[in-house]
Amino acid sequence: MSTIEQNLQDVRAQITTAACNCGRSPEEVTLLAVSKTKPVTAIEEAIAAGQYAFGENYVQEGVDKIHYFADNAPTANLEWHFIGPLQSNKSRLVAENFAWCHTVDRLKVAQRLSAQRPPDMPALNVLIQVNISDEQSKSGIALAELPALAASINELPNLHLRGLMAIPAPETDYQRQLAVFEQMNQAFLTLKTSYPQMDTLSMGMTDDMAAAIAAGSTLVRIGTAIFGSRA
Ligand SMILES: *Cc1c(COP(=O)(O)O)cnc(C)c1O
């Protein structure tokens, strides 16, 4: 068995354990394999092990991989998520190539994504990124700004508002991880009363996935535990 195949089995088992420990069904948690900086051969191994949803952080690298697999594995039915910081001058490539964008945090970028989404593609699934704990970071909006941005995005014709995403500041203590993720889940549940189509809470990475799942995550973004550490 390849290492990536073994790693995927281990990560799926960790998801199952974390979900069962808090009385959730493992099927409620989607595994997004974060393949940034990794070669297509690594992605091919993951596909062979049954993984189909992949997350990329850098627009051009992601687009190159999407084109590679469209040419070389057209029947694989892969689902590509853009999870990196998005500058408005790169929005067209995201709108034209990805199925999801997790990092919408400005109306201007959302408007561009909607305008640039090709009419023959389904609406782009978007998540609003919330800056939940890391005041230094320029990515994500404050919780207080969430209702207004959600209302505006919900009006855009070629976007489908699916939920929220967060990258909390690194924290090793489980209880403190949990406290931050629970704030996100609260914001998600509150917003969902206005937008019942919201079904995705993207939170949890290699080092905090158990706490994220305990707090209600529906999608964990896992890189290192699947593909190994990055250079
Ligand atoms: C790199 C990255 C991940 C994966 O992180 P790991 O710790 O390697 O699992 C998840 N989400 C985002 C936004 C990332 O940039």
Tab-separated table of N, CA, C and O in Angstrom, residues 67-176:
chain	number	residue	atom	x	y	z
A	67	HIS	N	-6.353	21.442	-15.082
A	67	HIS	CA	-6.234	21.150	-16.516
A	67	HIS	C	-5.575	19.787	-16.751
A	67	HIS	O	-6.004	19.024	-17.610
A	68	TYR	N	-4.563	19.484	-15.950
A	68	TYR	CA	-3.884	18.191	-16.099
A	68	TYR	C	-4.881	17.048	-15.919
A	68	TYR	O	-4.927	16.107	-16.732
A	69	PHE	N	-5.694	17.125	-14.869
A	69	PHE	CA	-6.614	16.004	-14.614
A	69	PHE	C	-7.812	16.022	-15.564
A	69	PHE	O	-8.352	14.964	-15.884
A	70	ALA	N	-8.187	17.194	-16.068
A	70	ALA	CA	-9.250	17.233	-17.084
A	70	ALA	C	-8.774	16.493	-18.340
A	70	ALA	O	-9.541	15.789	-18.996
A	71	ASP	N	-7.473	16.622	-18.663
A	71	ASP	CA	-6.921	15.956	-19.849
A	71	ASP	C	-6.630	14.475	-19.598
A	71	ASP	O	-6.812	13.651	-20.468
A	72	ASN	N	-6.147	14.166	-18.400
A	72	ASN	CA	-5.616	12.814	-18.159
A	72	ASN	C	-6.543	11.888	-17.390
A	72	ASN	O	-6.339	10.681	-17.379
A	73	ALA	N	-7.509	12.439	-16.703
A	73	ALA	CA	-8.444	11.595	-15.945
A	73	ALA	C	-9.842	12.222	-16.010
A	73	ALA	O	-10.434	12.541	-14.983
A	74	PRO	N	-10.342	12.400	-17.257
A	74	PRO	CA	-11.589	13.162	-17.417
A	74	PRO	C	-12.796	12.529	-16.725
A	74	PRO	O	-13.771	13.220	-16.452
A	75	THR	N	-12.735	11.243	-16.425
A	75	THR	CA	-13.892	10.601	-15.797
A	75	THR	C	-13.774	10.518	-14.279
A	75	THR	O	-14.634	9.950	-13.619
A	76	ALA	N	-12.700	11.092	-13.723
A	76	ALA	CA	-12.480	10.927	-12.280
A	76	ALA	C	-13.478	11.729	-11.438
A	76	ALA	O	-13.596	11.496	-10.240
A	77	ASN	N	-14.177	12.692	-12.061
A	77	ASN	CA	-15.170	13.475	-11.325
A	77	ASN	C	-14.586	14.186	-10.115
A	77	ASN	O	-15.153	14.161	-9.023
A	78	LEU	N	-13.444	14.824	-10.317
A	78	LEU	CA	-12.778	15.495	-9.199
A	78	LEU	C	-13.492	16.802	-8.872
A	78	LEU	O	-14.123	17.419	-9.730
A	79	GLU	N	-13.367	17.200	-7.612
A	79	GLU	CA	-13.982	18.454	-7.162
A	79	GLU	C	-12.863	19.320	-6.594
A	79	GLU	O	-12.195	18.921	-5.635
A	80	TRP	N	-12.678	20.500	-7.179
A	80	TRP	CA	-11.550	21.356	-6.812
A	80	TRP	C	-12.023	22.546	-5.992
A	80	TRP	O	-12.925	23.279	-6.406
A	81	HIS	N	-11.377	22.749	-4.849
A	81	HIS	CA	-11.720	23.836	-3.934
A	81	HIS	C	-10.551	24.816	-3.875
A	81	HIS	O	-9.407	24.402	-3.596
A	82	PHE	N	-10.828	26.092	-4.072
A	82	PHE	CA	-9.790	27.098	-3.869
A	82	PHE	C	-9.833	27.550	-2.414
A	82	PHE	O	-10.870	28.015	-1.926
A	83	ILE	N	-8.699	27.396	-1.695
A	83	ILE	CA	-8.695	27.691	-0.254
A	83	ILE	C	-7.627	28.709	0.134
A	83	ILE	O	-7.390	28.930	1.318
A	84	GLY	N	-6.987	29.338	-0.862
A	84	GLY	CA	-5.921	30.299	-0.555
A	84	GLY	C	-6.434	31.729	-0.573
A	84	GLY	O	-7.565	31.994	-0.976
A	85	PRO	N	-5.589	32.664	-0.153
A	85	PRO	CA	-5.975	34.077	-0.231
A	85	PRO	C	-6.220	34.454	-1.690
A	85	PRO	O	-5.476	34.027	-2.571
A	86	LEU	N	-7.274	35.223	-1.925
A	86	LEU	CA	-7.663	35.535	-3.303
A	86	LEU	C	-7.562	37.032	-3.570
A	86	LEU	O	-8.276	37.831	-2.975
A	87	GLN	N	-6.656	37.401	-4.468
A	87	GLN	CA	-6.583	38.796	-4.933
A	87	GLN	C	-7.566	38.971	-6.074
A	87	GLN	O	-7.772	38.051	-6.863
A	88	SER	N	-8.124	40.180	-6.175
A	88	SER	CA	-9.180	40.330	-7.182
A	88	SER	C	-8.635	40.143	-8.598
A	88	SER	O	-9.369	39.697	-9.466
A	89	ASN	N	-7.354	40.419	-8.841
A	89	ASN	CA	-6.853	40.221	-10.212
A	89	ASN	C	-6.711	38.744	-10.595
A	89	ASN	O	-6.453	38.420	-11.740
A	90	LYS	N	-6.898	37.832	-9.616
A	90	LYS	CA	-6.858	36.394	-9.926
A	90	LYS	C	-8.249	35.755	-9.895
A	90	LYS	O	-8.382	34.552	-10.069
A	91	SER	N	-9.262	36.571	-9.680
A	91	SER	CA	-10.589	35.990	-9.475
A	91	SER	C	-11.099	35.248	-10.713
A	91	SER	O	-11.786	34.242	-10.602
A	92	ARG	N	-10.744	35.743	-11.909
A	92	ARG	CA	-11.278	35.103	-13.120
A	92	ARG	C	-10.843	33.632	-13.214
A	92	ARG	O	-11.649	32.754	-13.551
A	93	LEU	N	-9.577	33.373	-12.907
A	93	LEU	CA	-9.094	31.991	-12.994
A	93	LEU	C	-9.826	31.086	-12.001
A	93	LEU	O	-10.086	29.919	-12.286
A	94	VAL	N	-10.145	31.632	-10.836
A	94	VAL	CA	-10.909	30.838	-9.862
A	94	VAL	C	-12.326	30.608	-10.388
A	94	VAL	O	-12.835	29.486	-10.377
A	95	ALA	N	-12.951	31.672	-10.880
A	95	ALA	CA	-14.335	31.555	-11.372
A	95	ALA	C	-14.439	30.575	-12.532
A	95	ALA	O	-15.440	29.881	-12.674
A	96	GLU	N	-13.384	30.510	-13.354
A	96	GLU	CA	-13.462	29.685	-14.559
A	96	GLU	C	-13.055	28.234	-14.337
A	96	GLU	O	-13.252	27.401	-15.226
A	97	ASN	N	-12.448	27.941	-13.183
A	97	ASN	CA	-11.868	26.602	-13.033
A	97	ASN	C	-12.300	25.814	-11.809
A	97	ASN	O	-12.301	24.591	-11.844
A	98	PHE	N	-12.617	26.505	-10.716
A	98	PHE	CA	-12.882	25.780	-9.475
A	98	PHE	C	-14.384	25.561	-9.271
A	98	PHE	O	-15.215	26.279	-9.834
A	99	ALA	N	-14.714	24.572	-8.425
A	99	ALA	CA	-16.115	24.333	-8.044
A	99	ALA	C	-16.471	25.107	-6.776
A	99	ALA	O	-17.643	25.434	-6.555
A	100	TRP	N	-15.472	25.348	-5.934
A	100	TRP	CA	-15.678	26.014	-4.652
A	100	TRP	C	-14.615	27.075	-4.426
A	100	TRP	O	-13.470	26.899	-4.834
A	101	CYS	N	-14.976	28.136	-3.696
A	101	CYS	CA	-14.002	29.088	-3.169
A	101	CYS	C	-14.313	29.308	-1.688
A	101	CYS	O	-15.418	29.735	-1.339
A	102	HIS	N	-13.326	28.984	-0.810
A	102	HIS	CA	-13.545	29.054	0.643
A	102	HIS	C	-13.184	30.392	1.249
A	102	HIS	O	-13.362	30.575	2.452
A	103	THR	N	-12.590	31.294	0.458
A	103	THR	CA	-11.912	32.438	1.077
A	103	THR	C	-12.500	33.778	0.654
A	103	THR	O	-11.795	34.772	0.540
A	104	VAL	N	-13.799	33.819	0.445
A	104	VAL	CA	-14.432	35.080	0.090
A	104	VAL	C	-14.573	35.930	1.357
A	104	VAL	O	-15.155	35.482	2.349
A	105	ASP	N	-13.984	37.120	1.331
A	105	ASP	CA	-14.084	37.986	2.508
A	105	ASP	C	-14.309	39.451	2.139
A	105	ASP	O	-14.229	40.329	2.994
A	106	ARG	N	-14.592	39.712	0.871
A	106	ARG	CA	-14.890	41.074	0.419
A	106	ARG	C	-15.959	41.014	-0.650
A	106	ARG	O	-15.919	40.135	-1.519
A	107	LEU	N	-16.863	41.981	-0.609
A	107	LEU	CA	-17.929	42.000	-1.611
A	107	LEU	C	-17.360	42.178	-3.015
A	107	LEU	O	-17.840	41.562	-3.969
A	108	LYS	N	-16.322	42.991	-3.136
A	108	LYS	CA	-15.764	43.254	-4.466
A	108	LYS	C	-15.309	41.951	-5.136
A	108	LYS	O	-15.578	41.720	-6.318
A	109	VAL	N	-14.634	41.098	-4.392
A	109	VAL	CA	-14.164	39.829	-4.956
A	109	VAL	C	-15.364	38.927	-5.273
A	109	VAL	O	-15.400	38.267	-6.315
A	110	ALA	N	-16.348	38.919	-4.410
A	110	ALA	CA	-17.546	38.106	-4.658
A	110	ALA	C	-18.247	38.560	-5.941
A	110	ALA	O	-18.664	37.731	-6.763
A	111	GLN	N	-18.354	39.872	-6.121
A	111	GLN	CA	-19.006	40.398	-7.330
A	111	GLN	C	-18.237	39.996	-8.578
A	111	GLN	O	-18.832	39.616	-9.591
A	112	ARG	N	-16.922	40.052	-8.498
A	112	ARG	CA	-16.113	39.648	-9.654
A	112	ARG	C	-16.285	38.162	-9.935
A	112	ARG	O	-16.441	37.747	-11.092
A	113	LEU	N	-16.261	37.336	-8.893
A	113	LEU	CA	-16.421	35.890	-9.092
A	113	LEU	C	-17.761	35.596	-9.766
A	113	LEU	O	-17.842	34.765	-10.675
A	114	SER	N	-18.800	36.264	-9.335
A	114	SER	CA	-20.129	36.023	-9.921
A	114	SER	C	-20.160	36.468	-11.379
A	114	SER	O	-20.647	35.743	-12.255
A	115	ALA	N	-19.600	37.650	-11.652
A	115	ALA	CA	-19.619	38.176	-13.028
A	115	ALA	C	-18.760	37.321	-13.952
A	115	ALA	O	-19.058	37.183	-15.142
A	116	GLN	N	-17.695	36.732	-13.422
A	116	GLN	CA	-16.744	35.996	-14.256
A	116	GLN	C	-17.054	34.505	-14.347
A	116	GLN	O	-16.398	33.778	-15.086
A	117	ARG	N	-18.042	34.032	-13.596
A	117	ARG	CA	-18.388	32.609	-13.664
A	117	ARG	C	-18.993	32.318	-15.035
A	117	ARG	O	-19.984	32.938	-15.427
A	118	PRO	N	-18.416	31.367	-15.796
A	118	PRO	CA	-18.960	31.083	-17.128
A	118	PRO	C	-20.402	30.592	-17.042
A	118	PRO	O	-20.735	29.799	-16.146
A	119	PRO	N	-21.260	31.049	-17.965
A	119	PRO	CA	-22.682	30.698	-17.895
A	119	PRO	C	-22.962	29.203	-18.043
A	119	PRO	O	-24.009	28.729	-17.596
A	120	ASP	N	-22.045	28.469	-18.663
A	120	ASP	CA	-22.288	27.033	-18.826
A	120	ASP	C	-21.814	26.219	-17.628
A	120	ASP	O	-21.890	24.990	-17.624
A	121	MET	N	-21.323	26.889	-16.581
A	121	MET	CA	-20.925	26.151	-15.371
A	121	MET	C	-21.968	26.373	-14.289
A	121	MET	O	-22.623	27.424	-14.253
A	122	PRO	N	-22.126	25.394	-13.376
A	122	PRO	CA	-23.039	25.627	-12.249
A	122	PRO	C	-22.513	26.771	-11.379
A	122	PRO	O	-21.337	27.137	-11.468
A	123	ALA	N	-23.382	27.352	-10.549
A	123	ALA	CA	-22.958	28.442	-9.673
A	123	ALA	C	-21.719	28.020	-8.882
A	123	ALA	O	-21.565	26.851	-8.520
A	124	LEU	N	-20.838	28.991	-8.637
A	124	LEU	CA	-19.644	28.722	-7.825
A	124	LEU	C	-20.068	28.639	-6.357
A	124	LEU	O	-20.725	29.545	-5.836
A	125	ASN	N	-19.717	27.546	-5.701
A	125	ASN	CA	-20.007	27.401	-4.273
A	125	ASN	C	-19.033	28.260	-3.482
A	125	ASN	O	-17.817	28.143	-3.676
A	126	VAL	N	-19.543	29.129	-2.615
A	126	VAL	CA	-18.638	29.997	-1.862
A	126	VAL	C	-18.877	29.887	-0.359
A	126	VAL	O	-19.994	29.655	0.114
A	127	LEU	N	-17.762	30.046	0.349
A	127	LEU	CA	-17.787	30.151	1.803
A	127	LEU	C	-17.232	31.518	2.167
A	127	LEU	O	-16.313	32.020	1.507
A	128	ILE	N	-17.774	32.119	3.192
A	128	ILE	CA	-17.230	33.377	3.705
A	128	ILE	C	-16.176	33.032	4.752
A	128	ILE	O	-16.451	32.271	5.697
A	129	GLN	N	-14.981	33.598	4.564
A	129	GLN	CA	-13.907	33.346	5.533
A	129	GLN	C	-14.023	34.335	6.687
A	129	GLN	O	-14.083	35.545	6.491
A	130	VAL	N	-14.029	33.789	7.899
A	130	VAL	CA	-14.142	34.598	9.114
A	130	VAL	C	-12.792	34.621	9.816
A	130	VAL	O	-12.152	33.582	9.988
A	131	ASN	N	-12.374	35.800	10.215
A	131	ASN	CA	-11.131	35.949	10.981
A	131	ASN	C	-11.497	35.766	12.451
A	131	ASN	O	-11.778	36.722	13.160
A	132	ILE	N	-11.481	34.510	12.910
A	132	ILE	CA	-12.081	34.189	14.206
A	132	ILE	C	-11.130	34.416	15.373
A	132	ILE	O	-11.563	34.722	16.475
A	133	SER	N	-9.827	34.310	15.147
A	133	SER	CA	-8.936	34.431	16.305
A	133	SER	C	-7.639	35.164	16.024
A	133	SER	O	-6.967	35.597	16.939
A	134	ASP	N	-7.301	35.306	14.759
A	134	ASP	CA	-5.963	35.773	14.437
A	134	ASP	C	-6.004	37.229	13.994
A	134	ASP	O	-6.145	37.525	12.828
A	135	GLU	N	-5.877	38.136	14.953
A	135	GLU	CA	-6.010	39.555	14.623
A	135	GLU	C	-4.940	40.031	13.638
A	135	GLU	O	-5.133	40.977	12.909
A	136	GLN	N	-3.779	39.358	13.631
A	136	GLN	CA	-2.694	39.762	12.724
A	136	GLN	C	-3.092	39.527	11.269
A	136	GLN	O	-2.703	40.274	10.383
A	137	SER	N	-3.844	38.458	11.051
A	137	SER	CA	-4.100	38.035	9.688
A	137	SER	C	-5.004	39.035	8.980
A	137	SER	O	-5.943	39.570	9.551
A	138	LYS	N	-4.709	39.255	7.710
A	138	LYS	CA	-5.551	40.174	6.940
A	138	LYS	C	-6.676	39.414	6.240
A	138	LYS	O	-7.523	40.021	5.611
A	139	SER	N	-6.675	38.089	6.341
A	139	SER	CA	-7.709	37.312	5.661
A	139	SER	C	-8.910	37.096	6.568
A	139	SER	O	-8.751	36.851	7.761
A	140	GLY	N	-10.077	37.178	5.988
A	140	GLY	CA	-11.286	36.908	6.750
A	140	GLY	C	-11.902	38.179	7.303
A	140	GLY	O	-11.220	39.161	7.554
A	141	ILE	N	-13.211	38.143	7.502
A	141	ILE	CA	-13.906	39.305	8.060
A	141	ILE	C	-14.224	39.058	9.523
A	141	ILE	O	-14.246	37.921	9.995
A	142	ALA	N	-14.484	40.134	10.242
A	142	ALA	CA	-14.905	40.028	11.637
A	142	ALA	C	-16.326	39.481	11.686
A	142	ALA	O	-17.123	39.695	10.766
A	143	LEU	N	-16.646	38.790	12.773
A	143	LEU	CA	-18.000	38.228	12.926
A	143	LEU	C	-19.073	39.304	12.775
A	143	LEU	O	-20.139	39.055	12.206
A	144	ALA	N	-18.785	40.512	13.256
A	144	ALA	CA	-19.782	41.592	13.212
A	144	ALA	C	-20.164	41.965	11.778
A	144	ALA	O	-21.261	42.461	11.533
A	145	GLU	N	-19.246	41.722	10.830
A	145	GLU	CA	-19.512	42.109	9.432
A	145	GLU	C	-20.215	41.012	8.643
A	145	GLU	O	-20.581	41.204	7.485
A	146	LEU	N	-20.375	39.856	9.286
A	146	LEU	CA	-20.868	38.682	8.573
A	146	LEU	C	-22.297	38.851	8.015
A	146	LEU	O	-22.521	38.556	6.835
A	147	PRO	N	-23.260	39.337	8.803
A	147	PRO	CA	-24.626	39.414	8.266
A	147	PRO	C	-24.727	40.260	7.000
A	147	PRO	O	-25.384	39.860	6.037
A	148	ALA	N	-24.030	41.402	6.971
A	148	ALA	CA	-24.124	42.284	5.802
A	148	ALA	C	-23.483	41.636	4.574
A	148	ALA	O	-24.050	41.675	3.471
A	149	LEU	N	-22.298	41.027	4.759
A	149	LEU	CA	-21.634	40.410	3.608
A	149	LEU	C	-22.438	39.213	3.091
A	149	LEU	O	-22.593	39.032	1.881
A	150	ALA	N	-22.983	38.421	4.010
A	150	ALA	CA	-23.789	37.266	3.586
A	150	ALA	C	-25.000	37.723	2.776
A	150	ALA	O	-25.332	37.128	1.747
A	151	ALA	N	-25.656	38.787	3.229
A	151	ALA	CA	-26.849	39.276	2.524
A	151	ALA	C	-26.493	39.711	1.110
A	151	ALA	O	-27.216	39.410	0.153
A	152	SER	N	-25.367	40.402	0.955
A	152	SER	CA	-24.963	40.867	-0.383
A	152	SER	C	-24.567	39.700	-1.273
A	152	SER	O	-24.949	39.635	-2.445
A	153	ILE	N	-23.814	38.755	-0.733
A	153	ILE	CA	-23.371	37.614	-1.538
A	153	ILE	C	-24.565	36.770	-1.963
A	153	ILE	O	-24.628	36.265	-3.090
A	154	ASN	N	-25.530	36.656	-1.078
A	154	ASN	CA	-26.708	35.832	-1.376
A	154	ASN	C	-27.481	36.356	-2.582
A	154	ASN	O	-28.218	35.619	-3.210
A	155	GLU	N	-27.298	37.638	-2.907
A	155	GLU	CA	-27.996	38.236	-4.051
A	155	GLU	C	-27.275	37.981	-5.380
A	155	GLU	O	-27.840	38.253	-6.442
A	156	LEU	N	-26.041	37.531	-5.328
A	156	LEU	CA	-25.264	37.431	-6.571
A	156	LEU	C	-25.680	36.175	-7.346
A	156	LEU	O	-25.702	35.080	-6.787
A	157	PRO	N	-25.990	36.341	-8.635
A	157	PRO	CA	-26.646	35.254	-9.372
A	157	PRO	C	-25.801	34.003	-9.586
A	157	PRO	O	-26.344	32.904	-9.609
A	158	ASN	N	-24.495	34.156	-9.737
A	158	ASN	CA	-23.696	32.981	-10.110
A	158	ASN	C	-22.867	32.418	-8.964
A	158	ASN	O	-21.928	31.641	-9.185
A	159	LEU	N	-23.237	32.832	-7.740
A	159	LEU	CA	-22.608	32.259	-6.550
A	159	LEU	C	-23.665	31.538	-5.740
A	159	LEU	O	-24.823	31.953	-5.694
A	160	HIS	N	-23.240	30.463	-5.079
A	160	HIS	CA	-24.121	29.718	-4.185
A	160	HIS	C	-23.487	29.785	-2.798
A	160	HIS	O	-22.434	29.164	-2.562
A	161	LEU	N	-24.101	30.545	-1.902
A	161	LEU	CA	-23.541	30.704	-0.556
A	161	LEU	C	-23.776	29.429	0.237
A	161	LEU	O	-24.903	29.074	0.573
A	162	ARG	N	-22.683	28.708	0.530
A	162	ARG	CA	-22.795	27.394	1.172
A	162	ARG	C	-22.426	27.402	2.650
A	162	ARG	O	-22.736	26.464	3.366
A	163	GLY	N	-21.695	28.459	3.118
A	163	GLY	CA	-21.366	28.454	4.538
A	163	GLY	C	-20.172	29.309	4.890
A	163	GLY	O	-19.916	30.326	4.248
A	164	LEU	N	-19.444	28.856	5.902
A	164	LEU	CA	-18.341	29.631	6.475
A	164	LEU	C	-17.063	28.799	6.523
A	164	LEU	O	-17.103	27.574	6.567
A	165	MET	N	-15.947	29.525	6.570
A	165	MET	CA	-14.635	28.898	6.687
A	165	MET	C	-13.808	29.693	7.685
A	165	MET	O	-13.966	30.909	7.794
A	166	ALA	N	-12.923	29.004	8.420
A	166	ALA	CA	-12.001	29.702	9.313
A	166	ALA	C	-10.678	28.959	9.412
A	166	ALA	O	-10.623	27.732	9.290
A	167	ILE	N	-9.631	29.746	9.623
A	167	ILE	CA	-8.293	29.216	9.935
A	167	ILE	C	-7.888	29.857	11.261
A	167	ILE	O	-7.300	30.931	11.270
A	168	PRO	N	-8.227	29.250	12.392
A	168	PRO	CA	-7.857	29.872	13.667
A	168	PRO	C	-6.342	29.943	13.842
A	168	PRO	O	-5.606	29.185	13.208
A	169	ALA	N	-5.903	30.839	14.698
A	169	ALA	CA	-4.482	30.897	15.039
A	169	ALA	C	-4.075	29.537	15.617
A	169	ALA	O	-4.854	28.902	16.324
A	170	PRO	N	-2.849	29.082	15.296
A	170	PRO	CA	-2.397	27.778	15.812
A	170	PRO	C	-2.475	27.731	17.336
A	170	PRO	O	-2.140	28.699	18.009
A	171	GLU	N	-2.944	26.599	17.844
A	171	GLU	CA	-3.193	26.461	19.284
A	171	GLU	C	-3.085	24.971	19.591
A	171	GLU	O	-3.714	24.166	18.928
A	172	THR	N	-2.258	24.603	20.558
A	172	THR	CA	-2.066	23.174	20.808
A	172	THR	C	-3.062	22.606	21.813
A	172	THR	O	-3.321	21.409	21.805
A	173	ASP	N	-3.644	23.443	22.660
A	173	ASP	CA	-4.542	22.948	23.696
A	173	ASP	C	-5.928	22.636	23.121
A	173	ASP	O	-6.578	23.504	22.527
A	174	TYR	N	-6.371	21.405	23.323
A	174	TYR	CA	-7.637	20.955	22.726
A	174	TYR	C	-8.812	21.833	23.161
A	174	TYR	O	-9.654	22.219	22.343
A	175	GLN	N	-8.900	22.129	24.457
A	175	GLN	CA	-10.050	22.900	24.945
A	175	GLN	C	-10.087	24.295	24.335
A	175	GLN	O	-11.158	24.828	24.041
A	176	ARG	N	-8.904	24.881	24.138
A	176	ARG	CA	-8.892	26.218	23.534
A	176	ARG	C	-9.212	26.154	22.040
A	176	ARG	O	-9.864	27.042	21.503
